[in-house]
Each structure stands twice: as structure tokens, then as C-alpha cells.
């Protein structure tokens, strides 16, 4: 039997994005101090935006609002991807860590897209 979703905390995509944020904070703590208010801050902000927007959208009243916030989370994931590439190019992240972050982020993006597609399909089917 499939588990009933009660809150955003039950969503696997939210759980995985929280784990990603934790990994991001650990990795960015090793960045040069000169990056604290630049790249470190940007990476942390867009990483935390992913689960925060999933949670906020889940707490809204309508599916349209949830879809809007999931799109914002997806945008933050794409932004994070860009910043991680920059950090990797600057050798702030070791190759293994970058590869793991890249994999985890790609998985979260796929899950967000899947959830969005599912919600949009349900909306379309209810319009008839």
C-alpha cells in the first residue's frame, strides 16, 4: 500500500533536497573565506530555496500555487547547477564531491519535473 502524503516532509523530493542542502553546507564551509559573501552565499541560498519552495507550495491552497512554487524550486536547482560548475572550475570542490552533488541535483530536478508533470496532468484531466 502506498503511503499517504500528509505534509511536504513526506515528499521524497523534499527529503532529498534537505540532504543536498546539508551536503552543500558542509562542502561550502571549505571554500575560501573571500567567497563567504559571494559564491558560498549564492550556492547556499539557491540550495536552501529548493526545499523551502517545495514546502511553501505544499502549504498553499491550490494546485496552481503548488505548481508555481515547484517551478521556483526547479529554477533554484538550475541556478545551483551553474554555481556548482563555477565552484568546480575554480577547484573549490573535489571531483568526487562534485560528481555526487551533480548526480543528486540531477535526481532532484528529475523528481521536480515528474511531480510538475503529474500535477499538470491531474489538472488537465479534471477540466473535462
XYZ file of N, CA and C in Angstrom:
384
model
N 0.842 -1.188 0.000
C 0.000 0.000 0.000
C 0.884 1.247 0.000
N 0.532 2.206 -0.841
C 1.308 3.431 -0.959
C 1.042 4.356 0.224
N 2.116 4.970 0.735
C 1.997 5.865 1.878
C 1.291 7.155 1.466
N 0.365 7.597 2.269
C -0.370 8.829 2.016
C 0.523 10.036 2.335
N 0.513 11.008 1.447
C 1.279 12.238 1.653
C 0.474 13.150 2.584
N 1.041 13.449 3.735
C 0.373 14.322 4.699
C 0.917 15.747 4.641
N 2.243 15.857 4.579
C 2.892 17.169 4.529
C 4.052 17.106 3.530
N 4.671 18.243 3.330
C 5.837 18.313 2.444
C 6.957 17.385 2.914
N 7.004 17.109 4.207
C 8.060 16.250 4.747
C 7.942 14.808 4.263
N 6.762 14.435 3.766
C 6.552 13.097 3.228
C 7.010 12.969 1.775
N 7.270 14.083 1.128
C 7.699 14.060 -0.270
C 9.176 13.679 -0.357
N 9.478 12.657 -1.110
C 10.866 12.197 -1.251
C 11.736 13.299 -1.853
N 11.188 14.083 -2.769
C 11.975 15.163 -3.377
C 12.359 16.207 -2.326
N 11.480 16.471 -1.369
C 11.816 17.406 -0.288
C 12.914 16.797 0.590
N 12.775 15.520 0.933
C 13.765 14.839 1.772
C 15.141 14.842 1.110
N 15.176 14.541 -0.183
C 16.449 14.522 -0.903
C 17.040 15.924 -1.013
N 16.202 16.930 -1.159
C 16.715 18.291 -1.253
C 17.253 18.783 0.088
N 16.672 18.329 1.187
C 17.217 18.650 2.516
C 18.598 18.012 2.674
N 18.731 16.764 2.235
C 20.034 16.090 2.301
C 21.061 16.824 1.433
N 20.625 17.313 0.282
C 21.531 18.064 -0.588
C 21.982 19.359 0.089
N 21.056 20.060 0.721
C 21.412 21.301 1.423
C 22.466 21.023 2.496
N 22.286 19.948 3.233
C 23.246 19.577 4.271
C 24.624 19.343 3.662
N 24.676 18.618 2.554
C 25.959 18.373 1.869
C 26.558 19.672 1.353
N 25.716 20.543 0.829
C 26.181 21.837 0.303
C 26.822 22.665 1.415
N 26.184 22.713 2.564
C 26.735 23.494 3.680
C 28.096 22.939 4.118
N 28.219 21.621 4.149
C 29.494 21.017 4.542
C 30.591 21.353 3.531
N 30.272 21.237 2.266
C 31.279 21.492 1.221
C 31.646 22.963 1.151
N 30.653 23.842 1.213
C 30.968 25.273 1.101
C 31.694 25.805 2.334
N 31.644 25.078 3.438
C 32.402 25.522 4.618
C 33.911 25.454 4.373
N 34.319 24.736 3.331
C 35.745 24.633 2.999
C 36.173 25.645 1.934
N 35.231 26.417 1.401
C 35.564 27.416 0.384
C 36.427 28.518 1.006
N 37.180 29.211 0.199
C 37.990 30.325 0.729
C 37.108 31.363 1.425
N 37.632 31.955 2.474
C 36.850 32.954 3.215
C 36.496 34.153 2.345
N 37.269 34.406 1.327
C 36.974 35.516 0.415
C 35.680 35.269 -0.370
N 35.217 34.038 -0.399
C 33.990 33.687 -1.119
C 32.758 33.668 -0.226
N 32.926 33.942 1.071
C 31.818 33.823 2.014
C 30.588 34.616 1.587
N 30.784 35.857 1.157
C 29.656 36.710 0.785
C 29.413 36.721 -0.716
N 30.080 35.843 -1.412
C 29.906 35.752 -2.860
C 29.394 34.358 -3.227
N 30.271 33.523 -3.747
C 29.863 32.217 -4.251
C 29.279 31.317 -3.156
N 29.881 31.304 -1.981
C 29.368 30.480 -0.877
C 27.931 30.869 -0.555
N 27.697 32.154 -0.415
C 26.365 32.650 -0.100
C 25.369 32.309 -1.206
N 25.754 32.507 -2.452
C 24.867 32.220 -3.577
C 24.494 30.735 -3.637
N 25.485 29.874 -3.465
C 25.247 28.434 -3.501
C 24.306 28.021 -2.376
N 24.551 28.510 -1.187
C 23.695 28.144 -0.055
C 22.279 28.658 -0.225
N 22.148 29.868 -0.742
C 20.811 30.454 -0.915
C 19.979 29.678 -1.914
N 20.559 29.357 -3.070
C 19.733 28.631 -4.050
C 19.517 27.187 -3.622
N 20.454 26.586 -2.895
C 20.251 25.220 -2.397
C 19.097 25.190 -1.393
N 19.083 26.119 -0.455
C 18.015 26.135 0.550
C 16.670 26.523 -0.056
N 16.708 27.239 -1.154
C 15.481 27.639 -1.830
C 14.703 26.440 -2.371
N 15.399 25.373 -2.706
C 14.722 24.198 -3.285
C 13.733 23.591 -2.284
N 14.180 23.102 -1.117
C 13.198 22.525 -0.190
C 12.245 23.568 0.387
N 12.709 24.815 0.527
C 11.840 25.859 1.073
C 10.650 26.115 0.153
N 10.884 26.144 -1.147
C 9.782 26.380 -2.077
C 8.873 25.165 -2.222
N 9.434 23.972 -2.114
C 8.590 22.768 -2.098
C 7.658 22.835 -0.884
N 8.212 23.192 0.264
C 7.412 23.285 1.497
C 6.363 24.381 1.384
N 6.769 25.554 0.907
C 5.810 26.653 0.817
C 4.684 26.323 -0.151
N 5.026 25.761 -1.298
C 3.996 25.387 -2.262
C 3.048 24.343 -1.716
N 3.585 23.405 -0.953
C 2.755 22.346 -0.360
C 1.785 22.896 0.671
N 2.138 24.020 1.255
C 1.284 24.624 2.264
C 0.244 25.568 1.699
N 0.240 25.738 0.399
C -0.737 26.631 -0.229
C -2.046 25.907 -0.484
N -3.042 26.665 -0.886
C -4.399 26.127 -1.016
C -4.669 25.408 -2.324
N -4.024 25.833 -3.397
C -4.406 25.285 -4.703
C -3.235 24.587 -5.382
N -3.587 23.723 -6.322
C -2.567 23.035 -7.122
C -1.780 24.038 -7.962
N -2.448 25.082 -8.441
C -1.739 26.098 -9.233
C -0.639 26.774 -8.422
N -0.910 27.035 -7.159
C 0.102 27.648 -6.300
C 1.253 26.679 -6.069
N 0.941 25.414 -5.823
C 1.986 24.407 -5.660
C 2.841 24.330 -6.915
N 2.209 24.311 -8.074
C 2.946 24.260 -9.343
C 3.869 25.463 -9.475
N 3.377 26.640 -9.118
C 4.191 27.856 -9.187
C 5.442 27.725 -8.314
N 5.288 27.234 -7.091
C 6.428 27.119 -6.187
C 7.373 25.991 -6.603
N 6.835 24.935 -7.213
C 7.704 23.874 -7.727
C 8.543 24.388 -8.900
N 7.974 25.271 -9.703
C 8.746 25.892 -10.783
C 9.878 26.747 -10.209
N 9.603 27.449 -9.128
C 10.647 28.255 -8.480
C 11.743 27.339 -7.939
N 11.350 26.225 -7.317
C 12.332 25.254 -6.817
C 13.184 24.710 -7.956
N 12.551 24.433 -9.081
C 13.281 23.939 -10.252
C 14.247 24.993 -10.769
N 13.828 26.237 -10.783
C 14.723 27.327 -11.179
C 15.915 27.442 -10.244
N 15.672 27.287 -8.960
C 16.764 27.325 -7.976
C 17.730 26.164 -8.183
N 17.188 25.000 -8.530
C 18.041 23.829 -8.797
C 18.930 24.088 -10.013
N 18.379 24.708 -11.030
C 19.152 25.029 -12.230
C 20.218 26.077 -11.923
N 19.864 27.058 -11.118
C 20.825 28.066 -10.687
C 21.952 27.418 -9.872
N 21.595 26.514 -8.971
C 22.589 25.815 -8.166
C 23.549 25.031 -9.048
N 23.021 24.385 -10.067
C 23.850 23.644 -11.013
C 24.935 24.545 -11.599
N 24.556 25.743 -11.992
C 25.504 26.697 -12.568
C 26.576 27.088 -11.561
N 26.172 27.408 -10.339
C 27.144 27.811 -9.319
C 28.087 26.671 -8.948
N 27.580 25.443 -8.940
C 28.448 24.301 -8.634
C 29.484 24.088 -9.737
N 29.089 24.305 -10.977
C 30.048 24.207 -12.082
C 31.142 25.255 -11.922
N 30.752 26.460 -11.564
C 31.743 27.533 -11.340
C 32.681 27.153 -10.206
N 32.123 26.691 -9.090
C 32.950 26.291 -7.946
C 33.885 25.150 -8.323
N 33.406 24.222 -9.108
C 34.245 23.112 -9.568
C 35.366 23.630 -10.472
N 35.028 24.539 -11.372
C 36.036 25.117 -12.268
C 37.125 25.871 -11.506
N 36.761 26.420 -10.357
C 37.720 27.137 -9.515
C 38.448 26.202 -8.545
N 38.163 24.906 -8.656
C 38.768 23.877 -7.801
C 38.413 24.046 -6.330
N 37.222 24.569 -6.059
C 36.745 24.674 -4.679
C 36.096 23.372 -4.222
N 35.730 22.518 -5.187
C 35.081 21.247 -4.893
C 35.916 20.144 -5.529
N 36.216 19.092 -4.776
C 36.973 17.987 -5.364
C 36.080 17.221 -6.340
N 36.698 16.492 -7.245
C 35.984 15.828 -8.342
C 34.907 14.859 -7.847
N 35.220 14.072 -6.828
C 34.242 13.100 -6.313
C 33.027 13.793 -5.699
N 33.286 14.841 -4.935
C 32.181 15.587 -4.322
C 31.327 16.262 -5.387
N 31.979 16.833 -6.386
C 31.234 17.478 -7.463
C 30.358 16.469 -8.194
N 30.921 15.313 -8.487
C 30.173 14.277 -9.193
C 28.947 13.839 -8.380
N 29.107 13.674 -7.071
C 27.989 13.284 -6.218
C 26.931 14.378 -6.160
N 27.361 15.626 -5.983
C 26.409 16.734 -5.945
C 25.659 16.841 -7.268
N 26.387 16.699 -8.361
C 25.790 16.774 -9.690
C 24.735 15.676 -9.863
N 25.052 14.473 -9.432
C 24.117 13.345 -9.516
C 22.877 13.616 -8.661
N 23.088 14.029 -7.418
C 21.968 14.277 -6.502
C 21.071 15.396 -7.023
N 21.688 16.450 -7.533
C 20.919 17.576 -8.049
C 20.129 17.171 -9.292
N 20.728 16.386 -10.167
C 20.019 15.910 -11.361
C 18.813 15.058 -10.966
N 18.978 14.239 -9.938
C 17.877 13.410 -9.462
C 16.742 14.277 -8.913
N 17.086 15.302 -8.159
C 16.081 16.216 -7.609
C 15.358 16.944 -8.744
N 16.098 17.387 -9.738
C 15.473 18.066 -10.880
C 14.507 17.129 -11.604
N 14.904 15.874 -11.814
C 14.014 14.902 -12.466
C 12.749 14.685 -11.636
N 12.909 14.612 -10.334
C 11.761 14.410 -9.455
C 10.819 15.615 -9.477
N 11.377 16.812 -9.481
C 10.556 18.023 -9.558
C 9.780 18.062 -10.872
N 10.454 17.748 -11.964
C 9.793 17.731 -13.277
C 8.695 16.679 -13.300
N 8.969 15.507 -12.745
C 7.959 14.459 -12.672
C 6.749 14.881 -11.857
N 7.000 15.517 -10.717
C 5.906 15.988 -9.870
C 5.101 17.065 -10.593
N 5.789 17.988 -11.244
C 5.099 19.028 -12.011
C 4.232 18.416 -13.113
N 4.799 17.482 -13.857
C 4.040 16.839 -14.933
C 2.819 16.105 -14.396
N 2.983 15.443 -13.266
C 1.874 14.725 -12.647
C 0.761 15.688 -12.227
N 1.133 16.783 -11.602
C 0.140 17.769 -11.164
C -0.571 18.404 -12.355
N 0.177 18.709 -13.398
C -0.426 19.319 -14.588
C -1.363 18.344 -15.289
N -0.991 17.069 -15.314
C -1.858 16.047 -15.920
C -3.151 15.921 -15.138
N -3.053 15.927 -13.811
C -4.257 15.844 -12.979
C -5.168 17.044 -13.222
N -4.572 18.222 -13.380
C -5.374 19.430 -13.643
C -6.084 19.310 -14.988
N -5.351 18.862 -15.994
C -5.919 18.722 -17.329
C -7.064 17.721 -17.319
N -6.876 16.610 -16.635
C -7.913 15.573 -16.581
C -9.152 16.016 -15.811
N -8.990 16.947 -14.873
C -10.133 17.430 -14.093
C -10.896 18.530 -14.820
N -10.327 19.048 -15.895
C -11.004 20.116 -16.641
C -12.055 19.569 -17.589
N -12.173 18.256 -17.727
C -13.149 17.670 -18.660
C -14.336 17.122 -17.939
